[in-house]
Amino acid sequence: MKSLFKDSIYAFGWLAAFLGATTLRSPFFMYATTALFLWTFINAKHAAYIYPVVLLVILDYPGGFFWRSTDSIINIPPLGLSVTEVFSVLAVIKYGITLKKSDMIFRKPYAIYFMYFVFSILIGATLGMRRSGTAGEGYQAYGSVLRLLLLYPLFLTLPKIISSRRIVERIVDVFGIFVILNVFFQVYHVVTGSAIAFLLTGFGRISDTTELIRPVYGTFMCFITLLYAIYRIGARQGRIGWNYFMLVVSYGSVFLGATRGWILAFTAIIVVSWAIISKLKVH
């Protein structure tokens, strides 16, 4: 519990710093906050695992915070890199990349990511990207595809950042706090028709009265906590009541978002997992 409190405070501190920088809409504070964040990551020895947690929360924009600002938190001309891309590069510098089989625990998703990258290049060349396209950038749109290469090494560096089962559990526990908070944000959005971020910072959006109110955010965090809750239940680990609570909260979050794809996916995961767990004999 003490480690959870410490990790949560540390994560909340960085999120508050980034929120302040985006709210002020000041390039100086954007650069300063990002530079400090990346510098402390480079020098971190025992709490480096908190930094990818902070990045995922930003990308998941719970409550509408960081909405449409995740890619503009840092923008280094002329490359226009996001903080996640710079973080990936610095992770390579800090941890290095080895190609030993023992380090390739993400070998399969690594290969899938590369296949997707190649497919994106080929399909773009086949169909063509004219200046009248959706992006309105013509062949310059290939720059966004090439930037995917900067995220590619994360499959090799993340296993070094998250190097033990204890760290995985600490990360999931921190995500659990944010998922619970995200559900409160979603309920507020459904009741008032406005993201809480719009009330506090002017970000986010107000739902039109003619459309469905769908607070779709925090989904990736919920996906992680849902899977780990199912794992803990199946392995008979941790506090059983808390595990079921996180299962319900994670599923309830996507239900509030009213996204059919995620609801069907989460439902299928739970049903299939229960069918498997019911046949397991864990001692």
Protein backbone atom coordinates (compact mmCIF):
# COMPACT_ATOMS: atom_id res chain seq x y z
CA MET A 1 0.00 0.00 0.00
CA LYS A 2 2.86 2.35 0.79
CA SER A 3 4.46 1.74 -2.62
CA LEU A 4 1.10 2.28 -4.35
CA PHE A 5 0.66 5.63 -2.61
CA LYS A 6 4.19 6.70 -3.52
CA ASP A 7 3.87 5.61 -7.17
CA SER A 8 0.47 7.27 -7.53
CA ILE A 9 1.67 10.58 -6.09
CA TYR A 10 4.68 10.54 -8.40
CA ALA A 11 2.50 9.86 -11.45
CA PHE A 12 -0.08 12.46 -10.44
CA GLY A 13 2.70 15.01 -9.99
CA TRP A 14 3.95 14.62 -13.55
CA LEU A 15 0.42 14.62 -14.96
CA ALA A 16 -0.33 17.84 -13.08
CA ALA A 17 2.84 19.39 -14.53
CA PHE A 18 1.89 18.44 -18.08
CA LEU A 19 -1.68 19.59 -17.51
CA GLY A 20 -0.43 22.95 -16.31
CA ALA A 21 1.82 23.30 -19.35
CA THR A 22 -0.97 22.47 -21.81
CA THR A 23 -3.48 24.68 -20.00
CA LEU A 24 -1.15 27.69 -20.14
CA ARG A 25 -0.64 27.03 -23.86
CA SER A 26 2.90 28.30 -23.49
CA PRO A 27 5.63 26.76 -25.70
CA PHE A 28 8.19 27.59 -23.03
CA PHE A 29 6.39 25.62 -20.32
CA MET A 30 5.72 22.82 -22.80
CA TYR A 31 9.43 22.44 -23.57
CA ALA A 32 10.51 22.94 -19.96
CA THR A 33 8.11 20.33 -18.57
CA THR A 34 8.93 17.81 -21.27
CA ALA A 35 12.69 18.35 -20.94
CA LEU A 36 12.52 17.88 -17.17
CA PHE A 37 10.36 14.77 -17.57
CA LEU A 38 12.76 13.18 -20.05
CA TRP A 39 15.84 14.21 -18.05
CA THR A 40 14.56 12.64 -14.86
CA PHE A 41 13.69 9.48 -16.80
CA ILE A 42 17.24 9.23 -18.08
CA ASN A 43 18.58 9.55 -14.53
CA ALA A 44 15.93 7.42 -12.81
CA LYS A 45 17.24 4.23 -11.21
CA HIS A 46 14.37 2.65 -9.29
CA ALA A 47 11.18 4.32 -10.53
CA ALA A 48 11.71 4.39 -14.29
CA TYR A 49 8.57 2.29 -14.77
CA ILE A 50 6.39 5.25 -13.75
CA TYR A 51 7.32 7.22 -16.87
CA PRO A 52 5.60 4.96 -19.45
CA VAL A 53 2.60 4.92 -17.10
CA VAL A 54 2.41 8.72 -17.26
CA LEU A 55 2.68 8.65 -21.06
CA LEU A 56 -0.11 6.09 -21.44
CA VAL A 57 -2.41 8.09 -19.17
CA ILE A 58 -1.75 11.21 -21.28
CA LEU A 59 -2.50 9.30 -24.48
CA ASP A 60 -5.70 7.93 -22.92
CA TYR A 61 -6.82 11.47 -21.92
CA PRO A 62 -9.09 10.49 -18.97
CA GLY A 63 -11.80 13.04 -18.35
CA GLY A 64 -10.91 14.77 -21.60
CA PHE A 65 -7.64 16.11 -20.18
CA PHE A 66 -4.90 16.38 -22.82
CA TRP A 67 -7.60 16.03 -25.49
CA ARG A 68 -6.07 16.80 -28.90
CA SER A 69 -2.86 17.91 -27.24
CA THR A 70 -1.03 14.59 -26.89
CA ASP A 71 0.94 15.15 -30.08
CA SER A 72 1.64 18.82 -29.42
CA ILE A 73 3.05 18.51 -25.91
CA ILE A 74 6.43 18.64 -27.57
CA ASN A 75 7.03 19.73 -31.14
CA ILE A 76 10.65 19.95 -32.24
CA PRO A 77 10.82 21.74 -35.62
CA PRO A 78 11.12 20.53 -38.29
CA LEU A 79 10.64 16.95 -37.05
CA GLY A 80 7.50 17.60 -34.98
CA LEU A 81 8.20 14.77 -32.57
CA SER A 82 5.85 13.92 -29.73
CA VAL A 83 6.99 13.25 -26.19
CA THR A 84 6.33 9.51 -26.67
CA GLU A 85 8.62 9.35 -29.69
CA VAL A 86 11.42 11.20 -27.92
CA PHE A 87 10.93 8.93 -24.90
CA SER A 88 11.36 5.88 -27.14
CA VAL A 89 14.64 7.22 -28.51
CA LEU A 90 15.96 8.06 -25.05
CA ALA A 91 14.96 4.62 -23.77
CA VAL A 92 17.22 3.11 -26.44
CA ILE A 93 20.05 5.40 -25.35
CA LYS A 94 19.55 4.48 -21.68
CA TYR A 95 18.98 0.74 -21.95
CA GLY A 96 20.37 -0.12 -25.36
CA ILE A 97 19.02 -2.81 -27.65
CA THR A 98 20.14 -6.41 -27.64
CA LEU A 99 18.84 -9.08 -29.95
CA LYS A 100 19.20 -12.03 -27.61
CA LYS A 101 16.21 -14.33 -27.52
CA SER A 102 15.91 -13.83 -23.77
CA ASP A 103 15.33 -10.11 -24.36
CA MET A 104 12.73 -10.67 -27.07
CA ILE A 105 9.74 -11.53 -24.89
CA PHE A 106 7.64 -9.39 -27.23
CA ARG A 107 8.96 -11.11 -30.36
CA LYS A 108 5.51 -11.81 -31.85
CA PRO A 109 3.98 -8.32 -31.42
CA TYR A 110 7.29 -6.87 -32.56
CA ALA A 111 6.95 -8.78 -35.85
CA ILE A 112 3.29 -7.77 -36.20
CA TYR A 113 4.17 -4.10 -35.73
CA PHE A 114 6.84 -4.32 -38.41
CA MET A 115 4.39 -6.01 -40.82
CA TYR A 116 1.90 -3.20 -40.20
CA PHE A 117 4.58 -0.62 -40.89
CA VAL A 118 5.55 -2.26 -44.19
CA PHE A 119 1.88 -2.61 -45.15
CA SER A 120 1.28 1.10 -44.47
CA ILE A 121 4.15 2.08 -46.75
CA LEU A 122 3.09 -0.27 -49.54
CA ILE A 123 -0.60 0.59 -49.47
CA GLY A 124 0.26 4.29 -49.44
CA ALA A 125 2.51 3.92 -52.47
CA THR A 126 -0.15 1.86 -54.26
CA LEU A 127 -3.09 4.17 -53.68
CA GLY A 128 -1.07 7.39 -53.75
CA MET A 129 -1.25 10.37 -51.42
CA ARG A 130 -2.24 13.47 -53.29
CA ARG A 131 -2.38 16.94 -51.83
CA SER A 132 -6.17 16.79 -52.01
CA GLY A 133 -6.19 13.78 -49.67
CA THR A 134 -7.68 13.64 -46.19
CA ALA A 135 -4.53 14.89 -44.50
CA GLY A 136 -4.07 17.63 -47.06
CA GLU A 137 -0.34 17.07 -46.95
CA GLY A 138 0.30 15.02 -50.06
CA TYR A 139 3.38 12.83 -49.91
CA GLN A 140 4.48 14.65 -46.77
CA ALA A 141 2.05 12.32 -45.01
CA TYR A 142 4.74 9.65 -45.33
CA GLY A 143 6.58 11.52 -42.59
CA SER A 144 3.97 10.42 -40.05
CA VAL A 145 4.40 6.82 -41.20
CA LEU A 146 8.18 6.99 -40.95
CA ARG A 147 7.84 8.33 -37.41
CA LEU A 148 6.42 4.94 -36.46
CA LEU A 149 9.99 3.68 -36.61
CA LEU A 150 10.75 5.76 -33.52
CA LEU A 151 8.17 3.80 -31.52
CA TYR A 152 9.35 0.46 -32.86
CA PRO A 153 12.22 0.01 -30.31
CA LEU A 154 9.77 0.22 -27.39
CA PHE A 155 9.13 -3.50 -27.83
CA LEU A 156 12.78 -4.04 -26.86
CA THR A 157 13.22 -1.39 -24.20
CA LEU A 158 9.95 -1.82 -22.26
CA PRO A 159 10.94 -5.32 -21.04
CA LYS A 160 14.03 -3.69 -19.53
CA ILE A 161 12.05 -0.88 -17.92
CA ILE A 162 9.41 -3.30 -16.63
CA SER A 163 11.89 -5.95 -15.60
CA SER A 164 10.08 -7.94 -12.93
CA ARG A 165 6.68 -9.25 -11.92
CA ARG A 166 6.69 -6.94 -8.89
CA ILE A 167 7.01 -3.91 -11.16
CA VAL A 168 4.19 -5.17 -13.39
CA GLU A 169 1.93 -5.46 -10.36
CA ARG A 170 2.85 -1.98 -9.14
CA ILE A 171 2.09 -0.53 -12.57
CA VAL A 172 -1.28 -2.28 -12.76
CA ASP A 173 -2.17 -1.05 -9.26
CA VAL A 174 -1.42 2.53 -10.31
CA PHE A 175 -3.54 2.10 -13.44
CA GLY A 176 -6.32 0.85 -11.16
CA ILE A 177 -6.38 4.19 -9.36
CA PHE A 178 -6.62 6.06 -12.66
CA VAL A 179 -9.34 3.73 -13.97
CA ILE A 180 -11.49 4.37 -10.90
CA LEU A 181 -10.95 8.11 -11.28
CA ASN A 182 -11.75 7.85 -14.98
CA VAL A 183 -15.12 6.24 -14.22
CA PHE A 184 -16.05 9.22 -12.03
CA PHE A 185 -15.08 11.50 -14.93
CA GLN A 186 -17.27 9.49 -17.30
CA VAL A 187 -20.26 9.60 -14.96
CA TYR A 188 -19.83 13.37 -14.71
CA HIS A 189 -19.73 13.60 -18.51
CA VAL A 190 -22.90 11.52 -18.90
CA VAL A 191 -24.80 13.51 -16.27
CA THR A 192 -23.73 17.00 -17.35
CA GLY A 193 -23.03 16.47 -21.05
CA SER A 194 -19.59 18.05 -20.70
CA ALA A 195 -16.15 16.63 -20.09
CA ILE A 196 -14.79 17.67 -16.71
CA ALA A 197 -11.64 18.89 -18.47
CA PHE A 198 -13.71 21.51 -20.29
CA LEU A 199 -14.98 22.83 -16.96
CA LEU A 200 -11.52 23.03 -15.38
CA THR A 201 -9.19 23.89 -18.26
CA GLY A 202 -11.27 24.70 -21.33
CA PHE A 203 -10.13 21.51 -23.04
CA GLY A 204 -12.35 18.62 -23.98
CA ARG A 205 -15.77 19.18 -25.47
CA ILE A 206 -19.45 19.69 -24.74
CA SER A 207 -21.77 17.08 -26.20
CA ASP A 208 -24.48 18.38 -28.49
CA THR A 209 -28.05 17.73 -27.34
CA THR A 210 -28.79 15.92 -30.60
CA GLU A 211 -26.00 13.36 -30.24
CA LEU A 212 -25.24 10.51 -27.89
CA ILE A 213 -23.12 11.39 -24.89
CA ARG A 214 -20.19 9.01 -25.19
CA PRO A 215 -17.27 9.65 -22.83
CA VAL A 216 -14.82 7.45 -24.71
CA TYR A 217 -11.53 7.80 -22.89
CA GLY A 218 -9.35 5.71 -20.58
CA THR A 219 -9.95 2.61 -22.69
CA PHE A 220 -6.36 1.37 -22.85
CA MET A 221 -5.93 1.61 -19.08
CA CYS A 222 -9.16 -0.34 -18.63
CA PHE A 223 -7.93 -2.99 -21.04
CA ILE A 224 -4.80 -3.52 -18.94
CA THR A 225 -6.63 -3.62 -15.60
CA LEU A 226 -9.31 -5.93 -16.99
CA LEU A 227 -6.78 -8.49 -18.23
CA TYR A 228 -4.78 -8.40 -15.00
CA ALA A 229 -7.92 -8.68 -12.86
CA ILE A 230 -8.90 -11.81 -14.81
CA TYR A 231 -5.37 -13.17 -14.42
CA ARG A 232 -5.38 -12.61 -10.65
CA ILE A 233 -8.79 -14.21 -10.31
CA GLY A 234 -7.73 -17.23 -12.34
CA ALA A 235 -4.44 -17.60 -10.46
CA ARG A 236 -6.13 -17.02 -7.08
CA GLN A 237 -3.78 -14.15 -6.30
CA GLY A 238 -4.31 -10.98 -4.30
CA ARG A 239 -7.53 -9.92 -2.63
CA ILE A 240 -10.38 -11.62 -4.43
CA GLY A 241 -12.87 -8.82 -3.67
CA TRP A 242 -10.56 -6.15 -5.11
CA ASN A 243 -9.90 -8.23 -8.23
CA TYR A 244 -13.63 -8.58 -8.96
CA PHE A 245 -14.12 -4.89 -8.22
CA MET A 246 -11.47 -3.94 -10.80
CA LEU A 247 -13.05 -6.33 -13.29
CA VAL A 248 -16.44 -4.65 -12.87
CA VAL A 249 -15.00 -1.11 -12.93
CA SER A 250 -12.93 -1.79 -16.07
CA TYR A 251 -15.90 -3.25 -17.89
CA GLY A 252 -18.19 -0.51 -16.59
CA SER A 253 -15.89 2.14 -18.01
CA VAL A 254 -16.16 0.86 -21.59
CA PHE A 255 -19.90 0.38 -21.06
CA LEU A 256 -20.24 4.06 -20.15
CA GLY A 257 -18.28 4.89 -23.29
CA ALA A 258 -20.98 3.09 -25.30
CA THR A 259 -18.51 1.92 -27.93
CA ARG A 260 -19.87 -1.32 -29.39
CA GLY A 261 -16.49 -2.60 -30.50
CA TRP A 262 -14.90 -2.29 -27.06
CA ILE A 263 -17.99 -3.63 -25.28
CA LEU A 264 -18.06 -6.71 -27.51
CA ALA A 265 -14.29 -7.19 -27.13
CA PHE A 266 -14.37 -6.91 -23.33
CA THR A 267 -17.41 -9.20 -23.14
CA ALA A 268 -15.72 -11.81 -25.31
CA ILE A 269 -12.54 -11.65 -23.21
CA ILE A 270 -14.50 -12.17 -19.99
CA VAL A 271 -16.63 -15.03 -21.37
CA VAL A 272 -13.70 -16.90 -22.90
CA SER A 273 -11.54 -16.34 -19.83
CA TRP A 274 -14.27 -17.61 -17.52
CA ALA A 275 -14.68 -20.72 -19.64
CA ILE A 276 -10.95 -21.40 -19.27
CA ILE A 277 -10.69 -20.43 -15.59
CA SER A 278 -13.60 -22.68 -14.63
CA LYS A 279 -11.59 -25.68 -15.84
CA LEU A 280 -8.35 -24.71 -14.10
CA LYS A 281 -7.26 -26.34 -10.87
CA VAL A 282 -5.01 -23.84 -9.15
CA HIS A 283 -3.54 -24.92 -5.82
